[in-house]
Coordinates of C-alpha atoms and ligand atoms in Angstrom, one line a residue:
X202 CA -21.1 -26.0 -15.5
X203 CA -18.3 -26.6 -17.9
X204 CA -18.9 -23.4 -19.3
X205 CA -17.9 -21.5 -16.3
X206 CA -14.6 -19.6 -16.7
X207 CA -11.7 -20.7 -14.9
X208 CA -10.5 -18.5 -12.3
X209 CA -7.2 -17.4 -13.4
X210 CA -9.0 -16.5 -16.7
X211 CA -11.9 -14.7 -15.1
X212 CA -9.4 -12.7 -12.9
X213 CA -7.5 -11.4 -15.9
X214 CA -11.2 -10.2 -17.4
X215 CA -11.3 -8.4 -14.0
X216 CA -7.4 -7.1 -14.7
X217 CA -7.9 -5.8 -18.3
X218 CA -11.1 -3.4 -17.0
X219 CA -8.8 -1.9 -14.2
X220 CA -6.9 1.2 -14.6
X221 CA -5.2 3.6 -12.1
X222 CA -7.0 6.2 -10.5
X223 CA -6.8 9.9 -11.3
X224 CA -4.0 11.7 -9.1
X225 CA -4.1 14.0 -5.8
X226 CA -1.4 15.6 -3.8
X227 CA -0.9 14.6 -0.3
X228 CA 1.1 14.8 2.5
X229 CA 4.8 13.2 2.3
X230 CA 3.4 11.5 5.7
X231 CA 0.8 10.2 4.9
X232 CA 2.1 8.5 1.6
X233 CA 2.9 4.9 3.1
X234 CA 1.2 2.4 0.8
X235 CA -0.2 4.7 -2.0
X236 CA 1.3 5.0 -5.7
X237 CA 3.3 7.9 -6.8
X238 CA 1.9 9.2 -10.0
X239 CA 4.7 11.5 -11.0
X240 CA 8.1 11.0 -10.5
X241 CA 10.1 12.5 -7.9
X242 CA 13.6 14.6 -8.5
X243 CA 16.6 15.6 -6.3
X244 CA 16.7 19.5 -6.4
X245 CA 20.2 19.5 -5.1
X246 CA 23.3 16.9 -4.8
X247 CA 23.0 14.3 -2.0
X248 CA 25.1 14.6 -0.3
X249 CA 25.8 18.4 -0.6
X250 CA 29.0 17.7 0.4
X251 CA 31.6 15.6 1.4
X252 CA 31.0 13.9 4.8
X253 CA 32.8 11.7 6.9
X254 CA 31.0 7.9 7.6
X255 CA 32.9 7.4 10.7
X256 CA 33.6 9.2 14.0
X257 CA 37.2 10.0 13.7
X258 CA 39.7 12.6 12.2
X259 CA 39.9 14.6 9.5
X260 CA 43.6 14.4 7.2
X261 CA 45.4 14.5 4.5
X262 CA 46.3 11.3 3.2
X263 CA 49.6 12.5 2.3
X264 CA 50.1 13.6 5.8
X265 CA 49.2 10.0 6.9
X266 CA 51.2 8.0 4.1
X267 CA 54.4 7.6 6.8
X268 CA 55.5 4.8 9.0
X269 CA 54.3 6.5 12.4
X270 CA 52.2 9.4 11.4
X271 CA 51.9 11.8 14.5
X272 CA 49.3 15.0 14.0
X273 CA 48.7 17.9 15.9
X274 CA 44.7 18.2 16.7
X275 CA 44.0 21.4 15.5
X276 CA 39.7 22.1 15.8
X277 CA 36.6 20.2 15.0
X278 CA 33.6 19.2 12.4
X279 CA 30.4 18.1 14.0
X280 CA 27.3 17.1 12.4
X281 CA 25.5 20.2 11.7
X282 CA 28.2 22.6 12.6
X283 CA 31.3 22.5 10.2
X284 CA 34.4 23.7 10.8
X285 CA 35.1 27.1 10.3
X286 CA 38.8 26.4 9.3
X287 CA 40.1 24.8 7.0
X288 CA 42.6 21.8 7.4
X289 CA 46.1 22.8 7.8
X290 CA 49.5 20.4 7.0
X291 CA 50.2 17.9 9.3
X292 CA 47.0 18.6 11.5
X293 CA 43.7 16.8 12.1
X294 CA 40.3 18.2 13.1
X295 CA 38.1 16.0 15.0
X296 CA 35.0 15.2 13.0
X297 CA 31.8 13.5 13.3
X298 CA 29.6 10.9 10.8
X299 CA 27.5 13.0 8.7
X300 CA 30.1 16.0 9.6
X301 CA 31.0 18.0 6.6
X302 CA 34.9 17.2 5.6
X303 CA 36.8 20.3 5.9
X304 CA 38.7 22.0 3.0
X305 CA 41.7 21.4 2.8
X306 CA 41.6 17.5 4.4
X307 CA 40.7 14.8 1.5
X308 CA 39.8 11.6 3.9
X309 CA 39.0 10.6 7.5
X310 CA 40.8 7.9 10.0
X311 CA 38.5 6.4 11.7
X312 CA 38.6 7.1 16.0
X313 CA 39.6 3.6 16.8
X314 CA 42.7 3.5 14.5
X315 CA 44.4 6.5 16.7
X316 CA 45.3 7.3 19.9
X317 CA 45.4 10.7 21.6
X318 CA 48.3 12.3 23.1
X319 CA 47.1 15.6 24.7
X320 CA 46.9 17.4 21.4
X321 CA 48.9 15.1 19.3
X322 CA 47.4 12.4 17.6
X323 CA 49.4 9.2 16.8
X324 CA 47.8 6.9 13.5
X325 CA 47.9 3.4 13.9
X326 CA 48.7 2.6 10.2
X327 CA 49.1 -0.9 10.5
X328 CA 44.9 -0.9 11.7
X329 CA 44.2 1.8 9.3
X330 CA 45.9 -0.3 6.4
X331 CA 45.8 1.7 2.7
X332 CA 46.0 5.3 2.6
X333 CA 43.7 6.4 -0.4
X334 CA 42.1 10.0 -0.4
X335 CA 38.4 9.5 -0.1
X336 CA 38.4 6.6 2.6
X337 CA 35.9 6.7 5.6
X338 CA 33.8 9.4 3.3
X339 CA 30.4 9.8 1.1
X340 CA 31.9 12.3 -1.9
X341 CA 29.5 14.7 -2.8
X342 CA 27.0 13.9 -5.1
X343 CA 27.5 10.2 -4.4
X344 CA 23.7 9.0 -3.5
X345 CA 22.3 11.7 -6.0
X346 CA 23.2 14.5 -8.4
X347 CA 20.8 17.8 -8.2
X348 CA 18.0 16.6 -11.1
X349 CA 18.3 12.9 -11.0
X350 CA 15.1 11.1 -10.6
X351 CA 14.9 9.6 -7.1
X352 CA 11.1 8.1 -6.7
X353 CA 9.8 6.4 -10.1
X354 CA 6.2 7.1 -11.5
X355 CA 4.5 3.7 -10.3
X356 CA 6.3 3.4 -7.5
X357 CA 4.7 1.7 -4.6
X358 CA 5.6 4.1 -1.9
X359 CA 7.0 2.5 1.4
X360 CA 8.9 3.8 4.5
X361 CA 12.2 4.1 2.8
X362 CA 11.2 6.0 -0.3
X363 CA 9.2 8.8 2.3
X364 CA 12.7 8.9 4.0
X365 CA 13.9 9.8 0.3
X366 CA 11.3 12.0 -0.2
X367 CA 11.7 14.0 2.7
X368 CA 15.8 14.0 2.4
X369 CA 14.9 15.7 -0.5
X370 CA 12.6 18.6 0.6
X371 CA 9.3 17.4 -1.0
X372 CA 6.8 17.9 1.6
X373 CA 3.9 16.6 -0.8
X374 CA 3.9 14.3 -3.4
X375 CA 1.3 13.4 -6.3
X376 CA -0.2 10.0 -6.1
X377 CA -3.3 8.3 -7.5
X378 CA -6.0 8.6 -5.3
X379 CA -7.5 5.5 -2.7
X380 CA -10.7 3.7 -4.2
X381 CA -13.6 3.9 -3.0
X382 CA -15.4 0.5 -2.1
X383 CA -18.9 0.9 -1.2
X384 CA -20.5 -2.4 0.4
X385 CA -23.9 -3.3 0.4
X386 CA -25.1 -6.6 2.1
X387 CA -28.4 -7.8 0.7
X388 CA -31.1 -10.9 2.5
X389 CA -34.2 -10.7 4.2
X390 CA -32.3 -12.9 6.7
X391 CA -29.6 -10.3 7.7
X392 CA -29.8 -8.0 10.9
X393 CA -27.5 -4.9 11.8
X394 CA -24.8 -5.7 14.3
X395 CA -26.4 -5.1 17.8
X396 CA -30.0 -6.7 17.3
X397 CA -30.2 -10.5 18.5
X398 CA -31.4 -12.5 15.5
X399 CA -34.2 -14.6 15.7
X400 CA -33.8 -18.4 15.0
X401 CA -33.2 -18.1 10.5
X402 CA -32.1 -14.8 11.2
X403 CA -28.0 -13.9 11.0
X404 CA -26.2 -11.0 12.1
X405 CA -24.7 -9.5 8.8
X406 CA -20.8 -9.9 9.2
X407 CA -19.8 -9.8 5.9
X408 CA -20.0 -5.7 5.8
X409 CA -17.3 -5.3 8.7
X410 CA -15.1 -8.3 7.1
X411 CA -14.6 -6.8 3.8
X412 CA -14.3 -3.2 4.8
X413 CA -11.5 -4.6 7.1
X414 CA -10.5 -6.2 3.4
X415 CA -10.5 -3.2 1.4
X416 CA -8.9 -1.2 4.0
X417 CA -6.4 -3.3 4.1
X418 CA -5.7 -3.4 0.6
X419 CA -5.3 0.5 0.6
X420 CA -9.1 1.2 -0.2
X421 CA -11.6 3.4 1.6
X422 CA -14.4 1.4 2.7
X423 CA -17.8 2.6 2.8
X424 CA -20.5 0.2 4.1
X425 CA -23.9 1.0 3.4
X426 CA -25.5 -1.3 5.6
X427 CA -28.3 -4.3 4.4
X428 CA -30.5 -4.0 1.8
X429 CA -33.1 -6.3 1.9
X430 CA -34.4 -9.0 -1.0
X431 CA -36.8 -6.7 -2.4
X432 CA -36.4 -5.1 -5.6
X433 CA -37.3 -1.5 -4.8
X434 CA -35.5 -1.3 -1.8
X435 CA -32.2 -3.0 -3.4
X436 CA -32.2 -0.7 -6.5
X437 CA -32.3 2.1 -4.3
X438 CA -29.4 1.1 -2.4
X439 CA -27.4 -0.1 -5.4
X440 CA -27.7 2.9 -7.4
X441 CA -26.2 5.3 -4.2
X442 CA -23.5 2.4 -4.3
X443 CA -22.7 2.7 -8.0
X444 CA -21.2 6.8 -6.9
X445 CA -18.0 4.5 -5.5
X446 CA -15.3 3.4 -7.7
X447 CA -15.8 -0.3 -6.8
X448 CA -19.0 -1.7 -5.7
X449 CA -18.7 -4.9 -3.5
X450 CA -22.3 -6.4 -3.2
X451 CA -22.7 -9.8 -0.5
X452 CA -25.7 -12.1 -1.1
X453 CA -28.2 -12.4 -3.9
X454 CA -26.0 -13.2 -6.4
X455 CA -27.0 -16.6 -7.0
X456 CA -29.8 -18.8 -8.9
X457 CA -32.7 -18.5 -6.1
X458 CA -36.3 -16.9 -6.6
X459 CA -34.7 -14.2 -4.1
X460 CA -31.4 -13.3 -5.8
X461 CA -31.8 -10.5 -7.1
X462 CA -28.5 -8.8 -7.1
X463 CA -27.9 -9.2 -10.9
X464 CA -30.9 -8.1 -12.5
X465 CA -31.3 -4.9 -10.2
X466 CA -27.4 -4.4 -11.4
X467 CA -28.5 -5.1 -14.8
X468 CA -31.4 -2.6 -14.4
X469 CA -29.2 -0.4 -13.4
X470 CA -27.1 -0.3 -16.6
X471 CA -24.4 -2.8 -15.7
X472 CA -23.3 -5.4 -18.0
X473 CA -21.9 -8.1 -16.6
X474 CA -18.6 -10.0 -17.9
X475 CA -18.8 -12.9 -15.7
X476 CA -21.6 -14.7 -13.4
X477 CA -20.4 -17.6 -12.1
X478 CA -16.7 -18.9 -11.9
X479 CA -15.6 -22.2 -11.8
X480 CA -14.7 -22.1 -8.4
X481 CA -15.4 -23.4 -4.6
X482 CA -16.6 -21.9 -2.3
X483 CA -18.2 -18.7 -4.8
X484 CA -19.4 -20.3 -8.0
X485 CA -21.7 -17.5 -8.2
X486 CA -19.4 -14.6 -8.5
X487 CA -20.0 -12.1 -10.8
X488 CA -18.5 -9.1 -12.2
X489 CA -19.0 -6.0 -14.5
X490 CA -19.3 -2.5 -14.6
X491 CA -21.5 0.5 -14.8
X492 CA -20.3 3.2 -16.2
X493 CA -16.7 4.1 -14.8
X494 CA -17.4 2.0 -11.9
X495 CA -16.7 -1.8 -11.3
X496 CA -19.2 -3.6 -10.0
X497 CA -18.6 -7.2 -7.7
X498 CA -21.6 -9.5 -6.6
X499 CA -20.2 -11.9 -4.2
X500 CA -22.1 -14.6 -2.5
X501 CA -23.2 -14.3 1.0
X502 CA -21.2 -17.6 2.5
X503 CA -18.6 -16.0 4.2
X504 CA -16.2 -18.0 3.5
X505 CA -17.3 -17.7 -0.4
X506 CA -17.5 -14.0 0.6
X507 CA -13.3 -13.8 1.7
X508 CA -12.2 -16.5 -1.4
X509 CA -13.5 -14.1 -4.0
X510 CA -12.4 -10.9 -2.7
X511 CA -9.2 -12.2 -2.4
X512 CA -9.2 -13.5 -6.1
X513 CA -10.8 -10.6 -7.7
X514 CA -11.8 -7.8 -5.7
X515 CA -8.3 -7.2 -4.1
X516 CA -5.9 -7.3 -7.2
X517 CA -8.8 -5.0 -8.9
X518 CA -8.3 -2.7 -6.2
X519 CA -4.9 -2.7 -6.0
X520 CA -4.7 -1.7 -9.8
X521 CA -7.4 1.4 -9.1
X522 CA -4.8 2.7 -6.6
X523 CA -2.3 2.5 -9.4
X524 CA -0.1 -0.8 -8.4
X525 CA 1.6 -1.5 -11.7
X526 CA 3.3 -4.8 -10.4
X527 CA 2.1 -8.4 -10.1
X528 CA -1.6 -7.8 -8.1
X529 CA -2.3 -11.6 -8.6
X530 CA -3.1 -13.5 -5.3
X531 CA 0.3 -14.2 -3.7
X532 CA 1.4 -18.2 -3.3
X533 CA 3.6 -20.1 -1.4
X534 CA 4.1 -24.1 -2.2
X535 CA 3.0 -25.9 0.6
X536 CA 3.4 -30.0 1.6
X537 CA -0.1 -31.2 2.7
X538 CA 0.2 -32.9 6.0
X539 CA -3.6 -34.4 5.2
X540 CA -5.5 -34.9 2.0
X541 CA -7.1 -31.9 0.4
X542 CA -10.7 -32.9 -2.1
X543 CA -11.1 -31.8 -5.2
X544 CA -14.1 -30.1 -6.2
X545 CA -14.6 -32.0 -10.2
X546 CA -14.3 -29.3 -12.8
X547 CA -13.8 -26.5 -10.1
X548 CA -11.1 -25.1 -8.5
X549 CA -11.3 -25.9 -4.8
X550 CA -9.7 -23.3 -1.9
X551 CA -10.0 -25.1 1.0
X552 CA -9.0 -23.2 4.4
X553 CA -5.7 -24.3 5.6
X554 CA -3.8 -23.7 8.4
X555 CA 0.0 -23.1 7.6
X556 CA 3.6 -24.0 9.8
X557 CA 6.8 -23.0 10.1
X558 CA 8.1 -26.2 7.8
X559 CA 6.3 -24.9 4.8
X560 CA 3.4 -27.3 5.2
X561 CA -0.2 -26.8 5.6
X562 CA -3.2 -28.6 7.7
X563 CA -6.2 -28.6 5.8
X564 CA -9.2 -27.0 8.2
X565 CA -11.9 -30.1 9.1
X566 CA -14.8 -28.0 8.6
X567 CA -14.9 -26.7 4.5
X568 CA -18.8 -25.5 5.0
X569 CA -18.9 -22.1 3.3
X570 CA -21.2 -21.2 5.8
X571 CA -19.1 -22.0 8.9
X572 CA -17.1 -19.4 10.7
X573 CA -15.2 -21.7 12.3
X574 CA -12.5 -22.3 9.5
X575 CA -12.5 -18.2 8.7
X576 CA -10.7 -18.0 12.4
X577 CA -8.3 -20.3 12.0
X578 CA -7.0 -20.1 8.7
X579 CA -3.8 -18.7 7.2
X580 CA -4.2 -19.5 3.6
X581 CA -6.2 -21.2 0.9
X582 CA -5.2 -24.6 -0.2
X583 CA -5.6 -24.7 -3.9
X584 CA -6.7 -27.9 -5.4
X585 CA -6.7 -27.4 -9.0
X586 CA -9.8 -28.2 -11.2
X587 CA -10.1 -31.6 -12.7
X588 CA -7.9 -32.7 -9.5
X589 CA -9.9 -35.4 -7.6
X590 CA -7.6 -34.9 -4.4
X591 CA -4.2 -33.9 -2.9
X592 CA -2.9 -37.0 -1.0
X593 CA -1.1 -36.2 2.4
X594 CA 2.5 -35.3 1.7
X595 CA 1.7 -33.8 -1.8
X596 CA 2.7 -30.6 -2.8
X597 CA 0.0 -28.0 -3.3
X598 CA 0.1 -23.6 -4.2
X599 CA -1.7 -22.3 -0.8
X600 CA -3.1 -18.3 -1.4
X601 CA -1.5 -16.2 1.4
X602 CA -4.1 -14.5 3.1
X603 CA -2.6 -12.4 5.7
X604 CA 1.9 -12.6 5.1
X605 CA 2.0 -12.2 8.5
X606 CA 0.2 -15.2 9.6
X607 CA 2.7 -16.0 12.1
X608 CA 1.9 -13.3 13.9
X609 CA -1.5 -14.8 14.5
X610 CA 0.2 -18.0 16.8
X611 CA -0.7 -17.7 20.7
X612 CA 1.8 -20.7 21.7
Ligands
LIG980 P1 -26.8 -15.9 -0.4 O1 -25.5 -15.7 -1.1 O2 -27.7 -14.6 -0.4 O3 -27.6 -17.1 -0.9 O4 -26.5 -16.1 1.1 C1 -25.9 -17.3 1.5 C2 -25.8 -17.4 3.0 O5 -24.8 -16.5 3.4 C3 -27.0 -16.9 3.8 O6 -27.8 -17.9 4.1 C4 -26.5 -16.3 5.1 O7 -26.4 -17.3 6.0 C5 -25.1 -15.9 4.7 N1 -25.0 -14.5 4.6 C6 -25.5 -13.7 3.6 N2 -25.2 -12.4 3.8 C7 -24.5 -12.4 4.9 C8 -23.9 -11.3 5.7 N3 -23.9 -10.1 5.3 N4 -23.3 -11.6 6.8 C9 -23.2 -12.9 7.2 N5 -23.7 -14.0 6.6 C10 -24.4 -13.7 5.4
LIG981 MG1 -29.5 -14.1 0.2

């Protein structure tokens, strides 16, 4: 027992084998939550030129710089179709945000600081305040020069930066390609999804809950199904796993006369860095790898089977897709509104429910094997090893599982 690795250290074993992905090109579209891989330039000033920020008037500021500037309204600049003349003395030209600023005119009054007199226009300087060429406009260049870099290498791509991307013409971008998590749930125990089981039978659920995992975590899930305890059968199935860049085994992993996960793996050329974690619910997790691929045995309590992808498998896959930032399980501090066990020399992640007041009700039922507590928690309470217990009203790190747990309230 003592010799089982703390988590925090076996995570970082799981870190170091990680690396990116090799690269593909895909759709500016379809780049929401994937890595860019090579960095992104502007192939032209942004703006190209100088537009107004406000719907208003075109001007000269020296034209303005009086004590009751009156204009006369001489054409217009809308967005998309700029004026074809240029801005005489003493005139304005009605123009649009986003319009291009007409030669000749050097800043814009915005609409509400002027009123209209058939085709004079009076300035209200007193609302308009300081006269300064450039007010109300975005100078050319201002947001980008032509060749500046506008998207980072390693940049985790979100809405924003595609709206970058496309405002700068590149309809594809290069970014390390989604793993590949294959799944394989082993027991004798297990049926498919669709078969009533018999009394000691169980309907295998852990498949569908960590493919909804790795999709989640930007993976491509690939669930091949139950293999059963039998060691012909299971290599066979483990080796067509072993193709994927991540294999995510459920079951088998631990010390009975039927787990066989690890040896087959073994068999199969994998060597193992970890077996066992100090750590509850999932003591028995293991993980190594087989070639290029990495290789996860987690144990078949399903609530053993969420704690340890969350821990390991997730920030794995996160690096694999090329995440260069901090992949460790996000934490909040939480105040305990009741006690939380300890678990002796392991760390304990009890299921917690979380409120709006930053604190957290520890689930009643902690059974790895109930489902119960995997439907109504938000986040794992941990309980640090060598901690006998959190009293009620002590403070405690709860593991996120879901940032929008809110979301998840009926009432
Ligand atoms: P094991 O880790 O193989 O000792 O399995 C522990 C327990 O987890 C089993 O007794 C099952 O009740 C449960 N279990 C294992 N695999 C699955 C699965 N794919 N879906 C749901 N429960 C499972
Ligand atoms: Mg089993």
């Amino acid at each position: 027992m003592s010799s089982l690795p703390a988590w925090r250290d076996a995570l970082q074993q799981v870190l170091a084998a990680a690396d990116a992905l090799p690269c593909e090109t895909v759709d500016t579209a379809a780049c929401s939550g994937r890595v860019l891989a090579v960095s992104v330039h502007a192939p032209w000033d942004l703006p190209q030129a100088a537009v107004s920020t406000m719907d208003g008037w075109a001007v000269r500021a020296a034209d303005v710089d009086t004590d009751d500037p009156v204009l006369a309204i001489a054409g217009e600049s809308a967005a998309g179709r700029p004026s074809d003349r240029a801005l005489r003395s003493r005139h304005a030209i009605r123009i649009s945000t986003g319009a291009v600023l007409p030669d000749g005119a050097d800043m814009v009054v915005p609409q509400e600081d002027t009123t209209r007199d058939g085709a004079q226009l009076r300035i209200d300087r007193a609302r308009f305040g300081e006269v300064v060429a450039g007010r109300w406009l975005r100078a050319r260049g201002s947001d980008f020069t032509e060749g500046e870099v506008v998207l980072e290498s390693g940049l985790l791509l979100g809405p924003g930066d595609l709206a970058l991307a496309a405002s700068t013409g590149h309809e594809t971008l290069v970014v390390h390609r989604r793993p590949v998590v294959a799944i394989v749930s082993t027991g004798d125990e297990l049926v498919p999804l669709g078969t009533r089981p018999a009394p000691g039978q169980v309907v295998s659920s852990n498949g569908l809950m960590l493919a909804a995992q790795i999709e989640a975590a930007g993976g491509i899930a690939a669930d091949r199904g139950i293999a059963p305890d039998d060691p012909i059968a299971l290599r066979d199935a483990l080796e067509d796993a072993l193709q994927a860049d991540i294999v995510v085994t459920s079951g088998g992993i631990s010390v009975g006369d039927h787990d066989l996960v690890a040896r087959t793996f073994a068999d199969l050329g994998c060597a193992f860095e970890f077996h066992g974690v100090a750590l509850r619910p999932g003591k028995p997790v293991a993980f190594g790898r087989a070639g290029g691929t990495m290789v996860f045995g987690l144990p078949g309590n399903p609530a053993s089977s969420l704690v340890t992808f969350a821990l390991f498998v997730r920030p794995a896959l996160r690096r694999l897709l090329g995440v260069r930032g901090d992949v460790r399980p996000a934490t909040i501090p939480v105040t305990l509104r009741n006690p939380a066990e300890g678990s002796g020399r392991r760390a304990h992640f009890v299921r917690a429910r979380l409120h709006a007041d930053s604190t957290a009700t520890i689930l009643a039922s902690q059974v790895s094997g109930d489902l119960r507590s995997i439907r109504d928690f938000d986040a794992f309470v941990e309980v640090p090893a060598g901690v006998e217990a959190i009293p009620a009203g002590g403070r405690a790190d709860a593991v996120l599982f879901d940032p929008w747990w809110m979301e998840r309230r009926t009432a």
